[in-house]
mmCIF file of N, CA and C in Angstrom:
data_model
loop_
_atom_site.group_PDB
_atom_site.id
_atom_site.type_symbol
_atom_site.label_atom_id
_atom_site.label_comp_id
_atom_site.label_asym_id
_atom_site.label_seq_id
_atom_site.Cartn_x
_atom_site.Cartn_y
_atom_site.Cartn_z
ATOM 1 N N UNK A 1 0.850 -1.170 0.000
ATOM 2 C CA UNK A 1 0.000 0.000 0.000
ATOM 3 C C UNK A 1 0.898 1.236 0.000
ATOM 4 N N UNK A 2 0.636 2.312 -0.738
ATOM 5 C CA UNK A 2 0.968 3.300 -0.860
ATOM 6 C C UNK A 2 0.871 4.301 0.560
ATOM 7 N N UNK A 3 2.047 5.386 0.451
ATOM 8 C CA UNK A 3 1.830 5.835 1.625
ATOM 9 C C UNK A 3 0.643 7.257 1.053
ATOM 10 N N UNK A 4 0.377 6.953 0.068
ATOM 11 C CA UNK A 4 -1.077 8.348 -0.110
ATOM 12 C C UNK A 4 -2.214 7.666 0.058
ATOM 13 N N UNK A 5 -2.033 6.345 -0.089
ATOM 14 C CA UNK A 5 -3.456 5.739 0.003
ATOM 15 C C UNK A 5 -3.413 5.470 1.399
ATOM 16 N N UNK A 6 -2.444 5.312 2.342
ATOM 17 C CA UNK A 6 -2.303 5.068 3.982
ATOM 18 C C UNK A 6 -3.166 5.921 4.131
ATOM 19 N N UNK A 7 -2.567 7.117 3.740
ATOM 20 C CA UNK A 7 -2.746 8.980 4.432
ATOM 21 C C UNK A 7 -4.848 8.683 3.864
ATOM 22 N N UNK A 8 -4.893 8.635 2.796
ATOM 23 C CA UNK A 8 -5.907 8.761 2.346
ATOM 24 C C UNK A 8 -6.850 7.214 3.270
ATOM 25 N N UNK A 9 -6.672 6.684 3.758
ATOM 26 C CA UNK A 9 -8.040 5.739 4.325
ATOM 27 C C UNK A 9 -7.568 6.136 5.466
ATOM 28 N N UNK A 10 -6.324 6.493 6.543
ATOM 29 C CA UNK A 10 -6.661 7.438 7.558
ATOM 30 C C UNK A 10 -7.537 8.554 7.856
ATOM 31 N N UNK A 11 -7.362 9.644 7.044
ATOM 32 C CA UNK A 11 -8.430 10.344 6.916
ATOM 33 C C UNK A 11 -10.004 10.096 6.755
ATOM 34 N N UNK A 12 -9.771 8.574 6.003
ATOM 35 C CA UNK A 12 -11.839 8.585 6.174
ATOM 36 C C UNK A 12 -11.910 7.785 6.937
ATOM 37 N N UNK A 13 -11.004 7.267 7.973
ATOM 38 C CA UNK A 13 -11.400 6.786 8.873
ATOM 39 C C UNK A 13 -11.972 7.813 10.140
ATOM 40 N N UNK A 14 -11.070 8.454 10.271
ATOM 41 C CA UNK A 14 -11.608 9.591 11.190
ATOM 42 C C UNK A 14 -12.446 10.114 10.578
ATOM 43 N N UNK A 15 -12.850 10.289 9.573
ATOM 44 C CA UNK A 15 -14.501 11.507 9.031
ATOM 45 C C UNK A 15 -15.329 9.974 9.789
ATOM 46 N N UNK A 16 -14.901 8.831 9.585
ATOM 47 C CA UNK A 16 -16.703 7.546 9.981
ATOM 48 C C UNK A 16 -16.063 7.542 11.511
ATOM 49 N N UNK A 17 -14.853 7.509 12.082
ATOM 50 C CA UNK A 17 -15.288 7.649 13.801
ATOM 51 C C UNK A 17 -16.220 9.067 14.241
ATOM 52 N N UNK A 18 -16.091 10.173 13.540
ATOM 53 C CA UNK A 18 -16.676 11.153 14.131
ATOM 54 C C UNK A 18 -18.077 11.010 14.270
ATOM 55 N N UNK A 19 -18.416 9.951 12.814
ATOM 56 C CA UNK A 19 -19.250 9.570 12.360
ATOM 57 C C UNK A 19 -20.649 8.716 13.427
ATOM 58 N N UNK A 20 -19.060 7.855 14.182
ATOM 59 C CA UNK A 20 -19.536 6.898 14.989
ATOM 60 C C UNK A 20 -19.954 7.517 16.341
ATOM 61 N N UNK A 21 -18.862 8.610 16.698
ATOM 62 C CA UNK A 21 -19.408 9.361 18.379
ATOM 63 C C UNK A 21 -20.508 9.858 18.075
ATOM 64 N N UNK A 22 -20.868 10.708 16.841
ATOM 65 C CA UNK A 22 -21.555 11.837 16.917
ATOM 66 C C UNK A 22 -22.610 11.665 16.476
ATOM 67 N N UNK A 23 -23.120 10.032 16.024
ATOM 68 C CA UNK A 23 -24.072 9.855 14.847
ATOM 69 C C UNK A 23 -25.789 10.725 15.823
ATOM 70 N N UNK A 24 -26.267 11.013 16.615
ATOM 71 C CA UNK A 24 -27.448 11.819 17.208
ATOM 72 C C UNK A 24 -27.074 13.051 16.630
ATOM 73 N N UNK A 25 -25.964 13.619 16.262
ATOM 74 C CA UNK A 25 -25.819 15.324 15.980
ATOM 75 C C UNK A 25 -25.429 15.482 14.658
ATOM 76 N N UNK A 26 -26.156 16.557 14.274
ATOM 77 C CA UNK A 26 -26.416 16.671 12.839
ATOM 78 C C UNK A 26 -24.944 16.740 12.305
ATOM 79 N N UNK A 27 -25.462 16.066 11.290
ATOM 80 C CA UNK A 27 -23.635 15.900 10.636
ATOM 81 C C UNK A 27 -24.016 16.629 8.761
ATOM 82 N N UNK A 28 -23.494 17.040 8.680
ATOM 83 C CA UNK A 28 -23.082 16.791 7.011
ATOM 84 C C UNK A 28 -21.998 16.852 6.473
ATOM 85 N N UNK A 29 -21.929 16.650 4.797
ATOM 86 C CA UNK A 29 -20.777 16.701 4.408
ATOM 87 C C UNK A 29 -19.577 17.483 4.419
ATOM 88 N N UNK A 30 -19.955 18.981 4.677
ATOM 89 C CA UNK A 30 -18.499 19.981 4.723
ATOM 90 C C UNK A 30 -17.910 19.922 5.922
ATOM 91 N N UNK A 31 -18.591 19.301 6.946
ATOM 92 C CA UNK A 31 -17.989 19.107 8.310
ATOM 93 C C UNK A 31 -17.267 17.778 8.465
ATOM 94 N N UNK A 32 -17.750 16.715 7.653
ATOM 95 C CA UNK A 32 -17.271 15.510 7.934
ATOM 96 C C UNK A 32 -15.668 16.037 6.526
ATOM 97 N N UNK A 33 -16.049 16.902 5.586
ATOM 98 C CA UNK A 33 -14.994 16.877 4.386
ATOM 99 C C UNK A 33 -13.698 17.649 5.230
ATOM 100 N N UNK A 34 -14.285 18.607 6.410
ATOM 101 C CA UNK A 34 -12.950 19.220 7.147
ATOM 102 C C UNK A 34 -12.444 18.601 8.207
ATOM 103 N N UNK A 35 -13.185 17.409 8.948
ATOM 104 C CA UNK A 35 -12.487 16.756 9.307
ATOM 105 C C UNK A 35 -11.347 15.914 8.393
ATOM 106 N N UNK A 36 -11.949 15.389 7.610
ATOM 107 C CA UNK A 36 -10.603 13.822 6.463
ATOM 108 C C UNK A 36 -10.048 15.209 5.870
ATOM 109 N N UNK A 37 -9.892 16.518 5.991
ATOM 110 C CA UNK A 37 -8.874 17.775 5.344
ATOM 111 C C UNK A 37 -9.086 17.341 3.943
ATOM 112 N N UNK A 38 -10.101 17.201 3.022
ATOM 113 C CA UNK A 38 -10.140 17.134 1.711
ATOM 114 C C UNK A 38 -11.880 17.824 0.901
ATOM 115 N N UNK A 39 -11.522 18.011 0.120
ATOM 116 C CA UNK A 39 -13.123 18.779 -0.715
ATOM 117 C C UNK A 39 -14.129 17.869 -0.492
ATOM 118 N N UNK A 40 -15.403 18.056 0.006
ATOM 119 C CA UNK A 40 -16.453 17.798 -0.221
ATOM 120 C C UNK A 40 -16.773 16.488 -1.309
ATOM 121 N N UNK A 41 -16.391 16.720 -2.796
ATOM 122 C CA UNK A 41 -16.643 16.042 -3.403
ATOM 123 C C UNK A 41 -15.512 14.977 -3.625
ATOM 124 N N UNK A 42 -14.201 15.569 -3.154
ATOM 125 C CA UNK A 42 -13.215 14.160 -2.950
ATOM 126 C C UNK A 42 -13.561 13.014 -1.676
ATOM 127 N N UNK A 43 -14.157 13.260 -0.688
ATOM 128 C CA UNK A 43 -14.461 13.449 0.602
ATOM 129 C C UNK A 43 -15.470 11.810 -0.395
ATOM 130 N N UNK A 44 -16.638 12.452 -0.696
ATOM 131 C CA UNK A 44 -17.991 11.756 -0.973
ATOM 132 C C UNK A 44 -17.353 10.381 -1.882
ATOM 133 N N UNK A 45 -16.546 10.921 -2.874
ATOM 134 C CA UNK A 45 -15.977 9.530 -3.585
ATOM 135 C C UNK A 45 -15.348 8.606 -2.769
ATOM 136 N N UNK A 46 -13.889 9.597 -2.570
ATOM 137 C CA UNK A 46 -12.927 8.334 -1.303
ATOM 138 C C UNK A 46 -13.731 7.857 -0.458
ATOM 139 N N UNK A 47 -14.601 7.863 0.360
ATOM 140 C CA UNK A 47 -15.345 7.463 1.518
ATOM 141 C C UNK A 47 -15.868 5.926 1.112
ATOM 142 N N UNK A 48 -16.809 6.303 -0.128
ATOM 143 C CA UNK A 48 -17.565 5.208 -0.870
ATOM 144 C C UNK A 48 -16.487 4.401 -1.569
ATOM 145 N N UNK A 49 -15.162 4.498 -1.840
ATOM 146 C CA UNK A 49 -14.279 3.821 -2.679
ATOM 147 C C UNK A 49 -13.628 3.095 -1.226
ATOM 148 N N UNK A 50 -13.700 3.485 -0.163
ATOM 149 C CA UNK A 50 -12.984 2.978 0.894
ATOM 150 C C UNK A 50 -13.783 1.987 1.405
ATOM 151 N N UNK A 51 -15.225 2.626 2.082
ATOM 152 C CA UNK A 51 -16.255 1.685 3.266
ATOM 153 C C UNK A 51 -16.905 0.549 1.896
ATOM 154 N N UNK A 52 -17.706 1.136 1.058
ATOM 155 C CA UNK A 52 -18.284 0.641 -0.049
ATOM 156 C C UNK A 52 -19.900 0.829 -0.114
ATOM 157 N N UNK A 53 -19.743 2.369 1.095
ATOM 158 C CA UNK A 53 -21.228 2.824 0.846
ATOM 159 C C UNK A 53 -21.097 4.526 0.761
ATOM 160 N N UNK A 54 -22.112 5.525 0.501
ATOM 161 C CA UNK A 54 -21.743 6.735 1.308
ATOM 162 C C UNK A 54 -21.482 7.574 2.432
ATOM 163 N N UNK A 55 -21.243 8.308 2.682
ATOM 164 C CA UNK A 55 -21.244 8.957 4.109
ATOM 165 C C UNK A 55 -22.835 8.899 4.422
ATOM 166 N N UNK A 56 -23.811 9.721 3.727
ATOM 167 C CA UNK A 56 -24.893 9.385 4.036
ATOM 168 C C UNK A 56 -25.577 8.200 4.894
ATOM 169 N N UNK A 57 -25.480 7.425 3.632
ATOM 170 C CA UNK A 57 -25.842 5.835 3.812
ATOM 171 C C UNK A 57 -24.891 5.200 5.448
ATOM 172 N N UNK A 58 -23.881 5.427 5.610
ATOM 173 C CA UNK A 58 -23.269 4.921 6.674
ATOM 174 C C UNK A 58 -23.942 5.238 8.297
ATOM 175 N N UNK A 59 -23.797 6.921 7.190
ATOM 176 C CA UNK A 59 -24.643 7.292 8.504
ATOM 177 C C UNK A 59 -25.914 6.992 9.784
ATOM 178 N N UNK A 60 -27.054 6.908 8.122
ATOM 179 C CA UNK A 60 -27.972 6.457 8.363
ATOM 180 C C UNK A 60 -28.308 4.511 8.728
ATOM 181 N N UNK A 61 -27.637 4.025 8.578
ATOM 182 C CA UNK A 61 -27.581 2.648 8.885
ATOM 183 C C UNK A 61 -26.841 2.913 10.562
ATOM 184 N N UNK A 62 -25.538 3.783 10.849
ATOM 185 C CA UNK A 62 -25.264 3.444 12.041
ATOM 186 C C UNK A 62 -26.839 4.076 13.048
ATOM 187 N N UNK A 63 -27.395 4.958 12.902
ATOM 188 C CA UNK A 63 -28.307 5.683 13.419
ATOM 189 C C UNK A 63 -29.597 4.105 13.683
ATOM 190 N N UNK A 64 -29.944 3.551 12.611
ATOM 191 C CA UNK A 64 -30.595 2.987 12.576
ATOM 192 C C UNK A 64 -29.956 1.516 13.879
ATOM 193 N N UNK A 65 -29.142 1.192 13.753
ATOM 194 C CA UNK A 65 -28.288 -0.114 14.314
ATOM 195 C C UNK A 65 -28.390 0.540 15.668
ATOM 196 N N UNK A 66 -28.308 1.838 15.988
ATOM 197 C CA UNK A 66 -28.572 2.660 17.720
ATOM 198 C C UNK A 66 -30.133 2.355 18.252
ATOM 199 N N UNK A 67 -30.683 2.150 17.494
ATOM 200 C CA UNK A 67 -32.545 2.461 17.284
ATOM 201 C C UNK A 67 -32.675 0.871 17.652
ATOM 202 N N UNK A 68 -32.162 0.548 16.696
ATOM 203 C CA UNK A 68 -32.370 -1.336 16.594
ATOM 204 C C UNK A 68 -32.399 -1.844 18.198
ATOM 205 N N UNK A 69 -30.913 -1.213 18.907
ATOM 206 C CA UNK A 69 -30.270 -1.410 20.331
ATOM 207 C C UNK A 69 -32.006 -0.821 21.041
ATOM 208 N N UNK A 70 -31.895 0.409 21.425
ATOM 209 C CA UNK A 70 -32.492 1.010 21.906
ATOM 210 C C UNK A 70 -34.187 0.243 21.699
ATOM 211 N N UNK A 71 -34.713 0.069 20.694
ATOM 212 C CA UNK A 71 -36.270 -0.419 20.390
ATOM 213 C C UNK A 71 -36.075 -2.105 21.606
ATOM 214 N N UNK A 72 -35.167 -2.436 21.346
ATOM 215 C CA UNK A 72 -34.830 -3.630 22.290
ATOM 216 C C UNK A 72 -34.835 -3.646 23.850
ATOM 217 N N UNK A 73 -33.899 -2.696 24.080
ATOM 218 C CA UNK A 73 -33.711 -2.632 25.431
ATOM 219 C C UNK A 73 -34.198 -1.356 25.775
ATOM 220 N N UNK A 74 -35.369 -0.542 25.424
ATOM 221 C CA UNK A 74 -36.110 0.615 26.614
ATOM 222 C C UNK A 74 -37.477 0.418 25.997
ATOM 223 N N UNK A 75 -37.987 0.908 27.074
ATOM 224 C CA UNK A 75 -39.826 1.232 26.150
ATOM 225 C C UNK A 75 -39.812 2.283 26.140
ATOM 226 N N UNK A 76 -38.935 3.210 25.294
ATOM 227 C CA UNK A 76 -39.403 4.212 25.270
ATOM 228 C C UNK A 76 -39.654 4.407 23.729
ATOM 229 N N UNK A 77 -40.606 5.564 23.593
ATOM 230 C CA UNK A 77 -41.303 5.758 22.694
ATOM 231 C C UNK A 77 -40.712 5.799 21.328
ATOM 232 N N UNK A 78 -40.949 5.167 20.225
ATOM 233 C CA UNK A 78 -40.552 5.498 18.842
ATOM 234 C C UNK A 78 -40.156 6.835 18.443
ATOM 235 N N UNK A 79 -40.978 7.584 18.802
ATOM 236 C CA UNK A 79 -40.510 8.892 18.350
ATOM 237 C C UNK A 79 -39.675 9.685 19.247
ATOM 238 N N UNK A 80 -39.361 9.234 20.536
ATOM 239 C CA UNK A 80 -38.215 9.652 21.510
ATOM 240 C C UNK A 80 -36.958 8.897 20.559
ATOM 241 N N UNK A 81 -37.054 7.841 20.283
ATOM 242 C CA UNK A 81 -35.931 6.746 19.726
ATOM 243 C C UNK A 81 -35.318 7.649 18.151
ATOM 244 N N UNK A 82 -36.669 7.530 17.754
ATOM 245 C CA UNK A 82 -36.277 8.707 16.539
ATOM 246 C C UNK A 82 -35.569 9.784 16.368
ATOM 247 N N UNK A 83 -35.958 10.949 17.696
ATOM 248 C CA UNK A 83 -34.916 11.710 17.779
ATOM 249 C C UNK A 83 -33.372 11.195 18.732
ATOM 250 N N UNK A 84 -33.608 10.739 19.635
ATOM 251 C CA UNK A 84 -31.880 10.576 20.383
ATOM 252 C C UNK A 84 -31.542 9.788 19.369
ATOM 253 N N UNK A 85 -31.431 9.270 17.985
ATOM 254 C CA UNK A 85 -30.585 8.588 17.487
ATOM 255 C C UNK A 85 -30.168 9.689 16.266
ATOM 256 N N UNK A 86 -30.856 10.945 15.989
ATOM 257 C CA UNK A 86 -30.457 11.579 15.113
ATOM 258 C C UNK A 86 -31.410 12.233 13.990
ATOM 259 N N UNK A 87 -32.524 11.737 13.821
ATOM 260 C CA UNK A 87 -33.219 11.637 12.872
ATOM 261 C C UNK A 87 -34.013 12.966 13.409
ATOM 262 N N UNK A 88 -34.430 14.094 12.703
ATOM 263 C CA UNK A 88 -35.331 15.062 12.804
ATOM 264 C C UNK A 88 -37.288 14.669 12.638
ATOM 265 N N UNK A 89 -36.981 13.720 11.744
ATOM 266 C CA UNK A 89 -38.443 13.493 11.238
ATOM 267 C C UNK A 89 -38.935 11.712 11.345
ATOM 268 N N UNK A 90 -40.000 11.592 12.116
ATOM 269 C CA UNK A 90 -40.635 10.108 12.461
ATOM 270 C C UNK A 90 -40.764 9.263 10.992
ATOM 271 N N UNK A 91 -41.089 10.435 10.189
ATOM 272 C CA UNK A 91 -41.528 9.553 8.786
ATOM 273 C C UNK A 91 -39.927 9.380 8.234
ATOM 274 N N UNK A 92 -39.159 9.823 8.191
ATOM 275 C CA UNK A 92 -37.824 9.784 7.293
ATOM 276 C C UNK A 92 -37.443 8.465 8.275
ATOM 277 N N UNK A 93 -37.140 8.791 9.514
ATOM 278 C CA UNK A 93 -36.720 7.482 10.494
ATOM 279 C C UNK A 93 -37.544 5.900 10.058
ATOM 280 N N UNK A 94 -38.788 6.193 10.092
ATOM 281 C CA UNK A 94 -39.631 5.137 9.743
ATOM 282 C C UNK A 94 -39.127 4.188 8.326
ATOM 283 N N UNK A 95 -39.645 5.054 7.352
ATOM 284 C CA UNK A 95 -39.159 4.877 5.911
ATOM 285 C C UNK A 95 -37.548 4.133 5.746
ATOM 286 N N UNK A 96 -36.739 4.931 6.635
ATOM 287 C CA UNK A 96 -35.653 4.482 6.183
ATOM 288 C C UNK A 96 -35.136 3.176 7.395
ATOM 289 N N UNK A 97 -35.601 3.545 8.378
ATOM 290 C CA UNK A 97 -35.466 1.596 9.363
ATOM 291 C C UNK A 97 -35.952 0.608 8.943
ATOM 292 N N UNK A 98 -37.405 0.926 8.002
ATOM 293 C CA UNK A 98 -38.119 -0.642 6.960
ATOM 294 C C UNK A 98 -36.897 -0.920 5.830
ATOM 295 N N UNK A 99 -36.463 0.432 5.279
ATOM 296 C CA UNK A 99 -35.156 0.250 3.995
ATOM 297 C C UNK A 99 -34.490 -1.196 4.264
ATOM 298 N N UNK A 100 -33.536 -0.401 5.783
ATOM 299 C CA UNK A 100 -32.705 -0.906 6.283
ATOM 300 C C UNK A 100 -32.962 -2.678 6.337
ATOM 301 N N UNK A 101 -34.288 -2.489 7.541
ATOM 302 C CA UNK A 101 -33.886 -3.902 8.621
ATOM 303 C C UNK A 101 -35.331 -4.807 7.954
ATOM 304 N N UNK A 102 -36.006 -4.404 7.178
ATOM 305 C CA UNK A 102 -37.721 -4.825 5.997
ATOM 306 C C UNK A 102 -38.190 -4.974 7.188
ATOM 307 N N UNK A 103 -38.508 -4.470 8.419
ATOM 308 C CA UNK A 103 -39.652 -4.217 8.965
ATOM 309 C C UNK A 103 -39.806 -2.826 10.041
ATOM 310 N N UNK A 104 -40.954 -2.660 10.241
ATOM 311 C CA UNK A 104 -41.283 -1.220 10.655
ATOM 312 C C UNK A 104 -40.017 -1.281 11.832
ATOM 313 N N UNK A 105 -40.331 -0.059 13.107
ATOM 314 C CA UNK A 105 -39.448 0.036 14.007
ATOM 315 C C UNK A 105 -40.786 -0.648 15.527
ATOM 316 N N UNK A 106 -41.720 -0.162 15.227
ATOM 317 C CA UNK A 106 -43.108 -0.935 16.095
ATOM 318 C C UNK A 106 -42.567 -2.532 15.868
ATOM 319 N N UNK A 107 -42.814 -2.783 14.374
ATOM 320 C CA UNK A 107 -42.664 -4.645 14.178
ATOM 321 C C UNK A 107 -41.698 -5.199 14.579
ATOM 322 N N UNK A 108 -40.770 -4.427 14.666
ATOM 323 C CA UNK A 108 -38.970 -5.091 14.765
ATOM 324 C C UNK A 108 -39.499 -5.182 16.171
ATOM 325 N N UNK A 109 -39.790 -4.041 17.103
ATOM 326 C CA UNK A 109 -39.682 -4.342 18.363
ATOM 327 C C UNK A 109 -40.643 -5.470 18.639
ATOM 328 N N UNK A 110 -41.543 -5.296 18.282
ATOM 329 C CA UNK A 110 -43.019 -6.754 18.997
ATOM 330 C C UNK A 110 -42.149 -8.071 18.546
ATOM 331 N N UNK A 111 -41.473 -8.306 17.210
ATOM 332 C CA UNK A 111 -40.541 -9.305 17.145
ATOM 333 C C UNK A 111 -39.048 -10.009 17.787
ATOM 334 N N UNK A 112 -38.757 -9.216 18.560
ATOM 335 C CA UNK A 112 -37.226 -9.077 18.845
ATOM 336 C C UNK A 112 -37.449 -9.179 20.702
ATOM 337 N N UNK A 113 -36.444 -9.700 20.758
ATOM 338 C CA UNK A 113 -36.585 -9.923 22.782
ATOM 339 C C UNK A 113 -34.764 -9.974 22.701
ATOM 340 N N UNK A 114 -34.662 -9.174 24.268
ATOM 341 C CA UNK A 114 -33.203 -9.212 24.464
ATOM 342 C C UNK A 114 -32.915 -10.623 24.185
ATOM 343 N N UNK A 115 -31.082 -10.732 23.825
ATOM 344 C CA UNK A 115 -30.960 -12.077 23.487
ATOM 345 C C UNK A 115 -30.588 -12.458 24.793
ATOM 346 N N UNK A 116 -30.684 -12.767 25.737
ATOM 347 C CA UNK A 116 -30.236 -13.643 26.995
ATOM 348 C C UNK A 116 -28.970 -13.997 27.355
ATOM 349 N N UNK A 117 -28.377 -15.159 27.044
ATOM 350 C CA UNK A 117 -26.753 -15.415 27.759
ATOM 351 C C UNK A 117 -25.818 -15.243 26.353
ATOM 352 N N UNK A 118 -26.502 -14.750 24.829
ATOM 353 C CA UNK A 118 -25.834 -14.792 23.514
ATOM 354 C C UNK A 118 -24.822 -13.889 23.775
ATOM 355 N N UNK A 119 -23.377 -13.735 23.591
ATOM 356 C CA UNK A 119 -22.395 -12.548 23.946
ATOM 357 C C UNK A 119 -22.702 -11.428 23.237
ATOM 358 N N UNK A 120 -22.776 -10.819 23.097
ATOM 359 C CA UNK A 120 -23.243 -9.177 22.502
ATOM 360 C C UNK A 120 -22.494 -8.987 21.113
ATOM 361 N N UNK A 121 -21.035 -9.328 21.121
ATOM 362 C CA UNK A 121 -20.285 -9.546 19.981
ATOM 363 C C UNK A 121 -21.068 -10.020 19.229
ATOM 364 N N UNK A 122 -21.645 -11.431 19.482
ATOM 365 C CA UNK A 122 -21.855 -12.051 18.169
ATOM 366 C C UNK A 122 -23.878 -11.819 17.860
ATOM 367 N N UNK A 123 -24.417 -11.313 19.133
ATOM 368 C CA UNK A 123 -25.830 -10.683 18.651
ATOM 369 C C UNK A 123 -25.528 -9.467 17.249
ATOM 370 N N UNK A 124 -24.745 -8.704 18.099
ATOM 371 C CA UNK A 124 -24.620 -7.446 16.930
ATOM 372 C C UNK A 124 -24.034 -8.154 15.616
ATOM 373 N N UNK A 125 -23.022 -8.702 15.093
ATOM 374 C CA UNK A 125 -22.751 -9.477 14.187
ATOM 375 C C UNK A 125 -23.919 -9.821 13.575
ATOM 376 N N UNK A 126 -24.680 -10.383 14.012
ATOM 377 C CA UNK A 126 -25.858 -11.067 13.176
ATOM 378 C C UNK A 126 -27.212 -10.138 13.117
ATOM 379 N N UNK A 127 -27.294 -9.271 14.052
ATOM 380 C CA UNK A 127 -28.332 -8.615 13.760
ATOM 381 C C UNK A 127 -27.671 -7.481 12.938
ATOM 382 N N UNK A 128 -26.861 -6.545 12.762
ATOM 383 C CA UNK A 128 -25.949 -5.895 11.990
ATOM 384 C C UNK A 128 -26.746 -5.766 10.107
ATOM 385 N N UNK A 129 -27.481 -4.715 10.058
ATOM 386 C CA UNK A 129 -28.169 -4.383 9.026
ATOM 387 C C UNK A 129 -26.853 -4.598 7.608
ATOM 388 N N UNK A 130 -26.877 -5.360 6.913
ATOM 389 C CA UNK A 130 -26.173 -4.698 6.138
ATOM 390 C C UNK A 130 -26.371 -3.733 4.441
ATOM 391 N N UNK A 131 -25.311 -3.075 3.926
ATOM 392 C CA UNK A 131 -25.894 -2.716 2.868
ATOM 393 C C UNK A 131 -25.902 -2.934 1.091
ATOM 394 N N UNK A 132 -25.045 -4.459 1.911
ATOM 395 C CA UNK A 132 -25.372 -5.394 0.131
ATOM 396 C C UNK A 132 -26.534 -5.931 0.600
ATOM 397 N N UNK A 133 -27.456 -5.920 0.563
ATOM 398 C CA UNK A 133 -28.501 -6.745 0.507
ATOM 399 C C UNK A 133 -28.820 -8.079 1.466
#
């Protein structure tokens, strides 16, 4: 490996950890492009040439995988869940957790029970939305 391509997947690694602390606070691209120190639109390619999705898309899947946790372990309300994970709007959250996981965020929960003595490693592993299909 090249030492520009080092430099270069360092940098989008830190734009997806910021990604990862901060996913409840509004993020977009010129903030995540001044963190990895590169343009906006270099930013949006390298990211997707690196992870093999967009910043967007990453985003919104980690947001969703917080929701997934959370619909599991609290009763608290969908639309409380909706916002502490990031999402401004119930319908965008909605729409895009069926994308994600093919069922509502109500259905996932009436379906899903903490897993019991399963190690957490390998729950998340398998419950872990992914975005090939």
């Amino acid at each position: 490996m090249s030492r520009a391509v080092e430099q270069s997947n360092r940098a989008m690694l830190r734009a997806r950890d910021a990604m990862d602390r901060s996913y409840a606070e509004p993020l977009d691209i010129p903030t995540l492009a001044r963190i990895a120190h590169v343009s906006e639109a270099h930013f949006i390619r390298t990211f997707r040439a690196t992870f093999g999705e967009t910043p967007h898309r990453y985003l919104q899947r980690r947001r969703v995988e917080r929701a997934m946790s959370l619909l599991i372990e609290s009763d608290r309300d969908v639309t409380e869940i909706c916002h502490a994970v990031g999402f401004s709007s119930l319908g965008t959250f909605s729409r895009t957790f069926r994308e994600i996981v093919g069922q509502s965020p109500t259905a996932f929960r009436a379906r899903r029970s903490p897993a019991g003595a399963v190690p957490s490693c390998f729950t998340k592993a398998w419950t872990r939305p992914s975005s090939f299909g």
